[in-house]
Coordinates of C-alpha atoms in Angstrom, one line a residue:
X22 CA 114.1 114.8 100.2
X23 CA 113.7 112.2 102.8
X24 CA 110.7 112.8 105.3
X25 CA 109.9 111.9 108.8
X26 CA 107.2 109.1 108.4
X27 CA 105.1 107.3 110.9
X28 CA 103.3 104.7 109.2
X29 CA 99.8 103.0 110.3
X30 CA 98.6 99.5 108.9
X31 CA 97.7 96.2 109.7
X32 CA 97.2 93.5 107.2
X33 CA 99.3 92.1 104.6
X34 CA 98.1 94.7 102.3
X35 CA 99.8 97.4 103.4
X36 CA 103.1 95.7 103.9
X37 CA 104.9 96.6 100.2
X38 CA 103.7 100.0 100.8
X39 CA 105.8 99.8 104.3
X40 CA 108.7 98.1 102.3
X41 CA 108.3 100.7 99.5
X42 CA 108.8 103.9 101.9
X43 CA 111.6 102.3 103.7
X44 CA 113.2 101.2 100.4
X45 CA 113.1 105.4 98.8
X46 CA 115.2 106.0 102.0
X47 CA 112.1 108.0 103.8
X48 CA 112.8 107.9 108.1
X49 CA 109.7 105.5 109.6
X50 CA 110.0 106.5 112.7
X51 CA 107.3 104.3 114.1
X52 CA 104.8 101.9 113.1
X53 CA 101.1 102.0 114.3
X54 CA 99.4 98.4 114.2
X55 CA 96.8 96.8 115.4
X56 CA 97.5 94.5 118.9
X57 CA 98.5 90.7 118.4
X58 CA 95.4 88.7 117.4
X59 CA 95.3 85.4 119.6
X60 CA 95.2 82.3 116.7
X61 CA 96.2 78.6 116.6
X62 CA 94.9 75.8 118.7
X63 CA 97.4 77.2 121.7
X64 CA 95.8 80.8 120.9
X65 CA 99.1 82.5 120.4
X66 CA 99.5 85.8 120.0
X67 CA 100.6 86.6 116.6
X68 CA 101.4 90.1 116.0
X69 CA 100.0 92.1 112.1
X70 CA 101.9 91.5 108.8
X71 CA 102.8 95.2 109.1
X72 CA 104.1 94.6 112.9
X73 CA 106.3 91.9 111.9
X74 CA 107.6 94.1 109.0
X75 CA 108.4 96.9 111.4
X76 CA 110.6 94.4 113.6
X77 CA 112.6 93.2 110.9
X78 CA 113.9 96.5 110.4
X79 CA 113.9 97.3 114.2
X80 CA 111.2 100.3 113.7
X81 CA 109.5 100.8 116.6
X82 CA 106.0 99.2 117.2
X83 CA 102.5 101.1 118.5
X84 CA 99.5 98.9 119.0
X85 CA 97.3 100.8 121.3
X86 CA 93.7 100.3 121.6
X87 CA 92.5 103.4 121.2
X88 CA 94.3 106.8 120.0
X89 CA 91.6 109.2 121.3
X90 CA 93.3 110.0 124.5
X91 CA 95.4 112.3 125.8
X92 CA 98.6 109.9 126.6
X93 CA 97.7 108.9 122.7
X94 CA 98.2 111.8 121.8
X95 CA 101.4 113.1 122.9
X96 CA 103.3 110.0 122.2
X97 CA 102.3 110.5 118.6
X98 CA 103.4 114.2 118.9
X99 CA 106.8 113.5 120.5
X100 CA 107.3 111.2 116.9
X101 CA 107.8 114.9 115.0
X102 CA 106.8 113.3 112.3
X103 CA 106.5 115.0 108.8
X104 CA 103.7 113.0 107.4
X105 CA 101.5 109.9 108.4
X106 CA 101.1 107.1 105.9
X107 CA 97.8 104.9 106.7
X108 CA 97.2 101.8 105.0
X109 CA 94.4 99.3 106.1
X110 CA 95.1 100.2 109.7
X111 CA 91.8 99.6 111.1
X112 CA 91.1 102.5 113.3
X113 CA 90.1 105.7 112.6
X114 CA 92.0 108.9 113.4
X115 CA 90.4 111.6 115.6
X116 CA 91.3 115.3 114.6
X117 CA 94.0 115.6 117.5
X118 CA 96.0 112.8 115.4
X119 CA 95.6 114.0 111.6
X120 CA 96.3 117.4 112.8
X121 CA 99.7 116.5 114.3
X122 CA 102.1 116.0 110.8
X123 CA 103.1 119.0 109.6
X124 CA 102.6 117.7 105.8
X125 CA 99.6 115.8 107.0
X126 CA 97.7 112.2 106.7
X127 CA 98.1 110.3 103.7
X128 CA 95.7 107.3 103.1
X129 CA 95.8 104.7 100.2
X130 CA 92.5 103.7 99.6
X131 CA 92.0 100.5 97.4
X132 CA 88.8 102.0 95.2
X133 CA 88.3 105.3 92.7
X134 CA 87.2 107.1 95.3
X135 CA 84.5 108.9 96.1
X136 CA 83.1 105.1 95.0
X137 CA 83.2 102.0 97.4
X138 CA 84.6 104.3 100.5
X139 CA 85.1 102.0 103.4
X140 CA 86.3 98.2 104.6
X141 CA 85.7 96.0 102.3
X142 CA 86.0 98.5 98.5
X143 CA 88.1 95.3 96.4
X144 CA 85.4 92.5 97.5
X145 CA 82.9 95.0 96.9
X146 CA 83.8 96.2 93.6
X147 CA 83.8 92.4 92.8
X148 CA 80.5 91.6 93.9
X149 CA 78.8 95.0 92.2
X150 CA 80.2 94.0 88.7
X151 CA 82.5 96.8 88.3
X152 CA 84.6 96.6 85.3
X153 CA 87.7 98.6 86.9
X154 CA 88.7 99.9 90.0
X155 CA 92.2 101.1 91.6
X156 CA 93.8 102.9 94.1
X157 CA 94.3 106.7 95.7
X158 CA 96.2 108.6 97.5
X159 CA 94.3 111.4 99.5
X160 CA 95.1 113.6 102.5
X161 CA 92.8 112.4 105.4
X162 CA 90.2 114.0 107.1
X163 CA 87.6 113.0 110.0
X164 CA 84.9 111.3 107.7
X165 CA 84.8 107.9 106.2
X166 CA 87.3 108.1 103.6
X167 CA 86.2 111.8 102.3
X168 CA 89.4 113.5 101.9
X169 CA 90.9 115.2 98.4
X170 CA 92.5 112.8 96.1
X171 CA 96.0 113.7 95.0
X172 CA 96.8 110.6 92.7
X173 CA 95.1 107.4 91.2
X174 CA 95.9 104.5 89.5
X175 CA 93.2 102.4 87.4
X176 CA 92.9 98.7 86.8
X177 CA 90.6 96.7 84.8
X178 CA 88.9 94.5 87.1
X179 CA 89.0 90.9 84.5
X180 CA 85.9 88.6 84.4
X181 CA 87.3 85.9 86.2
X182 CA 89.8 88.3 88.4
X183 CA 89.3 86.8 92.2
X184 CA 89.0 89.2 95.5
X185 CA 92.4 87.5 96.1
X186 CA 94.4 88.5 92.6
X187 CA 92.8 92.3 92.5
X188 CA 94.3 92.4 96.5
X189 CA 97.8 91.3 95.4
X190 CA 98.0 94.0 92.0
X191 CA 96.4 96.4 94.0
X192 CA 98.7 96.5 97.0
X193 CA 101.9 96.6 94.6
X194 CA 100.8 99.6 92.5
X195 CA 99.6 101.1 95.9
X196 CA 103.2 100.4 97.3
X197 CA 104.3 102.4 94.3
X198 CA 102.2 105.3 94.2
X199 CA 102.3 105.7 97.5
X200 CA 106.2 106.4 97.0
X201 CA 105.6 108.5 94.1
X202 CA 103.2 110.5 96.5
X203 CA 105.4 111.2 99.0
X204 CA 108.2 112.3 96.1
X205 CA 106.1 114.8 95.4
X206 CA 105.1 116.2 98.5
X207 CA 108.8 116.3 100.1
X208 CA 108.8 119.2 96.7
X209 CA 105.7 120.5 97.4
X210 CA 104.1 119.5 94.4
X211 CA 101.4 116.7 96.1
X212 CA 98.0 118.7 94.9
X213 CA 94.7 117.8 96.3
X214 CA 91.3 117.9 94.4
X215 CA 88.0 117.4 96.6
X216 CA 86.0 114.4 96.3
X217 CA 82.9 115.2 93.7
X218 CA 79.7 114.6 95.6
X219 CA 78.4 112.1 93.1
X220 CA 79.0 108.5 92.4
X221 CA 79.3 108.2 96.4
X222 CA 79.2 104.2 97.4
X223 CA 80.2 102.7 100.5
X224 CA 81.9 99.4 101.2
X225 CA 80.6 97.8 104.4
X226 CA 82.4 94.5 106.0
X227 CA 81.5 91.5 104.6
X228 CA 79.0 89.8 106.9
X229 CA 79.2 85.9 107.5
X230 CA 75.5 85.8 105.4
X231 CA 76.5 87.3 102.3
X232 CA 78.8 84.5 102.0
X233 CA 75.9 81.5 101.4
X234 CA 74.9 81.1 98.4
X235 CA 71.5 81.3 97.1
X236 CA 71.3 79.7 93.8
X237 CA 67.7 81.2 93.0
X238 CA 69.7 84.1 92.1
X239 CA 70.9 84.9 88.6
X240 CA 74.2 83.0 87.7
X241 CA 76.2 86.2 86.4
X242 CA 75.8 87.5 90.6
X243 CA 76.7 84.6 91.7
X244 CA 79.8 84.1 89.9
X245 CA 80.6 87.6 91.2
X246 CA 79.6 86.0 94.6
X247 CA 82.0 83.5 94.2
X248 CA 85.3 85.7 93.0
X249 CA 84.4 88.3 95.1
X250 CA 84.6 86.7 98.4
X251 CA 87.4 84.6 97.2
X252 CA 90.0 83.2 98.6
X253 CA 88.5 84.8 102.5
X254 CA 85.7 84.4 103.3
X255 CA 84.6 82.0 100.7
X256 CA 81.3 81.8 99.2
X257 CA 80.1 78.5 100.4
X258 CA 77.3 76.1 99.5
X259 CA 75.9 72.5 101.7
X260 CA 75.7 69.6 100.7
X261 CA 75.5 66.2 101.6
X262 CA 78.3 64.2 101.1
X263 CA 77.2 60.7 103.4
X264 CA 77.1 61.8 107.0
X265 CA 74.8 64.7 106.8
X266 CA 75.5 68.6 105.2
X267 CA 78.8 69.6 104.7
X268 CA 79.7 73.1 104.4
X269 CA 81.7 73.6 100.7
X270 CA 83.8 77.0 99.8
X271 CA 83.5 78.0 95.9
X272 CA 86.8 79.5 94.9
X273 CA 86.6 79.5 91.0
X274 CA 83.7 80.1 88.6
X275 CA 82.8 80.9 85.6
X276 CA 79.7 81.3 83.4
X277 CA 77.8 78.4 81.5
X278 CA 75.2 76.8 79.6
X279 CA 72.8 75.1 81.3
X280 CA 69.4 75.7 83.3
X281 CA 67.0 73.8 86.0
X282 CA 65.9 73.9 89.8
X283 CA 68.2 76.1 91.1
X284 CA 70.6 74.7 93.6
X285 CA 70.9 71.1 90.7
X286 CA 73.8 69.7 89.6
X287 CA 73.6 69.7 85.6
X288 CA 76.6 67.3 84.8
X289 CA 80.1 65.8 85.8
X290 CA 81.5 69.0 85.1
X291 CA 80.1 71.2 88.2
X292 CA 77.4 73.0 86.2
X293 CA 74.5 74.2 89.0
X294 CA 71.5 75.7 87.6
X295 CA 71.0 78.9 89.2
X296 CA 67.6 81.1 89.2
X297 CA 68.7 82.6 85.7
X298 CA 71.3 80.0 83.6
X299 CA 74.3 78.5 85.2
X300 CA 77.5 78.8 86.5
X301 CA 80.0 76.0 86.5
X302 CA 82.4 75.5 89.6
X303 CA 85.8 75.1 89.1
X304 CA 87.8 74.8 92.6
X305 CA 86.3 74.1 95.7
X306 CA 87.6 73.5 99.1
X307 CA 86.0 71.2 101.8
X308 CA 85.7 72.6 105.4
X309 CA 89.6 71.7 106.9
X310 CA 90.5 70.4 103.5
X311 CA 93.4 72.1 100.7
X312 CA 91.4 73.9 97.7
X313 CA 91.0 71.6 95.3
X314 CA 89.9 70.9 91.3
X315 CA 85.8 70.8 91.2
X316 CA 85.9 67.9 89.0
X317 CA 88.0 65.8 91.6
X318 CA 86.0 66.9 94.2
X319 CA 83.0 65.6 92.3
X320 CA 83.9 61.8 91.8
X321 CA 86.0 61.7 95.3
X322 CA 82.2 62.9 96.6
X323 CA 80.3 60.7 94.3
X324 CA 77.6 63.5 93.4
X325 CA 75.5 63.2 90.3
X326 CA 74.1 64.8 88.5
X327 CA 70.4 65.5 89.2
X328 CA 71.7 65.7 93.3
X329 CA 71.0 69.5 95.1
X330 CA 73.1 71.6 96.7
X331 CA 71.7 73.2 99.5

């Protein structure tokens, strides 16, 4: 049975889940987003991946500042909608909102929940280590990400997986359960099981210090580091490269043999010593420069070894 769906996102994540739900023939009756971000050198306005989405099948777009008002409210009321889906959307819903659907607020959240609730749950899973992760569909409620989960999906999380590759399988299995979610609850047969009150972990934003490397630390963190914050932000080292420090993004890692001051450059392969073994670099990107391979980099840089990175 088709349903009356408004759907809230934002980034580029949540846009197969969006294309998904239109494609099983549910009614999106609107799209929530967040407002046009100003970008480019002219400082543009450039609406959401989600808003953009929306327009190309001529839903209608929402991008209020804030939904805890009154006039809020009752526009998102008059919708009549059956269900909310929210993906990534950015804001969170006051009571008045999640209590408006008559089926409810359905969130896909990319973590096993009740672990890494919060922004940032696929860099964080990354950076902790965590040999799998995945995503869930649960029926919102006013805390951070606390609602019951109906359904999950698992993924191994590989050694070398980047913050990048887990986002791109995670948002297409999320497109899909999301759709198999809202199958089942047009029948009546979504259930929900309450969050167990252990194994609770939350994901804060990434903040622009987590992203420099410190190469006294162990080299199996910082490879973690390095994937985990990769391709955005970008782990990023200095060094100096003839005109003073330059500011370098590591993309690519992986483990190696190798050990000295931490912060050295072992050989013409990108091995650094770190404060336990070594990691050796395999794509890095120069600040306004393309990603490129670590190798290159190093004899268009003419670094040797024996030089430090900051």
């Amino acid at each position: 049975m088709s349903l009356r769906i408004v759907f809230m996102g934002t980034p580029d994540f949540a846009v197969p889940v969006l294309a998904e739900i239109i494609g099983q023939g549910h009614e999106v009756v609107a799209v929530y987003t967040r407002a046009p971000a100003q970008s480019g050198r002219g400082l543009a306005e450039r609406p959401s991946p989600v808003h953009a989405m929306a327009e190309r099948f001529g839903i209608p777009v929402f991008t209020p500042q804030t939904l805890r008002t009154d006039e809020a409210t009752e526009t998102f009321v008059s919708l009549e909608a059956d269900a909310a889906v929210v993906v990534a959307y950015g804001m969170l819903l006051p009571k008045a909102i999640l209590d408006a659907p008559e089926l409810g607020c359905l969130n896909l959240h990319a973590s096993l929940l009740p672990r890494w609730r919060g922004a940032a749950p696929i860099q964080r899973a990354i950076m902790a280590g965590d040999a799998e992760t995945g995503v869930a569909v649960m029926k919102m409620e006013e805390g951070l990400d606390t609602g019951p989960v109906a359904m999950v999906e698992r993924v191994t999380i590989g050694q070398e997986t980047t913050a990048g590759e887990l986002h791109d399988t995670l948002s297409r299995l999320g497109a899909d359960l999301m759709a198999r979610a809202l199958a089942a609850l047009s029948r009546g047969a979504l259930n929900f099981v309450p969050q167990p009150e252990d194994g609770v972990t939350y994901a804060k934003k990434i903040t622009n210090a987590e992203a420099r490397i410190d190469w006294s630390r162990p080299a199996g963190e910082l490879h973690n580091q390095i994937r985990g914050l990769s391709p955005f932000p970008g782990a990023y080292f200095e060094v100096d490269l003839g005109k003073g420090p330059e500011r370098v993004r590591a993309l690519r890692s992986t483990p190696a043999e190798g050990q000295g001051a931490p912060g050295t450059l072992l050989d013409s392969q990108f091995t650094v010593a770190c404060g336990d073994g070594a990691i050796r670099l395999l794509q890095v990107q120069r600040a306004g420069k393309g990603a490129m391979n670590a190798e290159d980099f190093l004899r268009g840089a003419r670094l040797a070894p024996g030089a430090v990175l900051a």
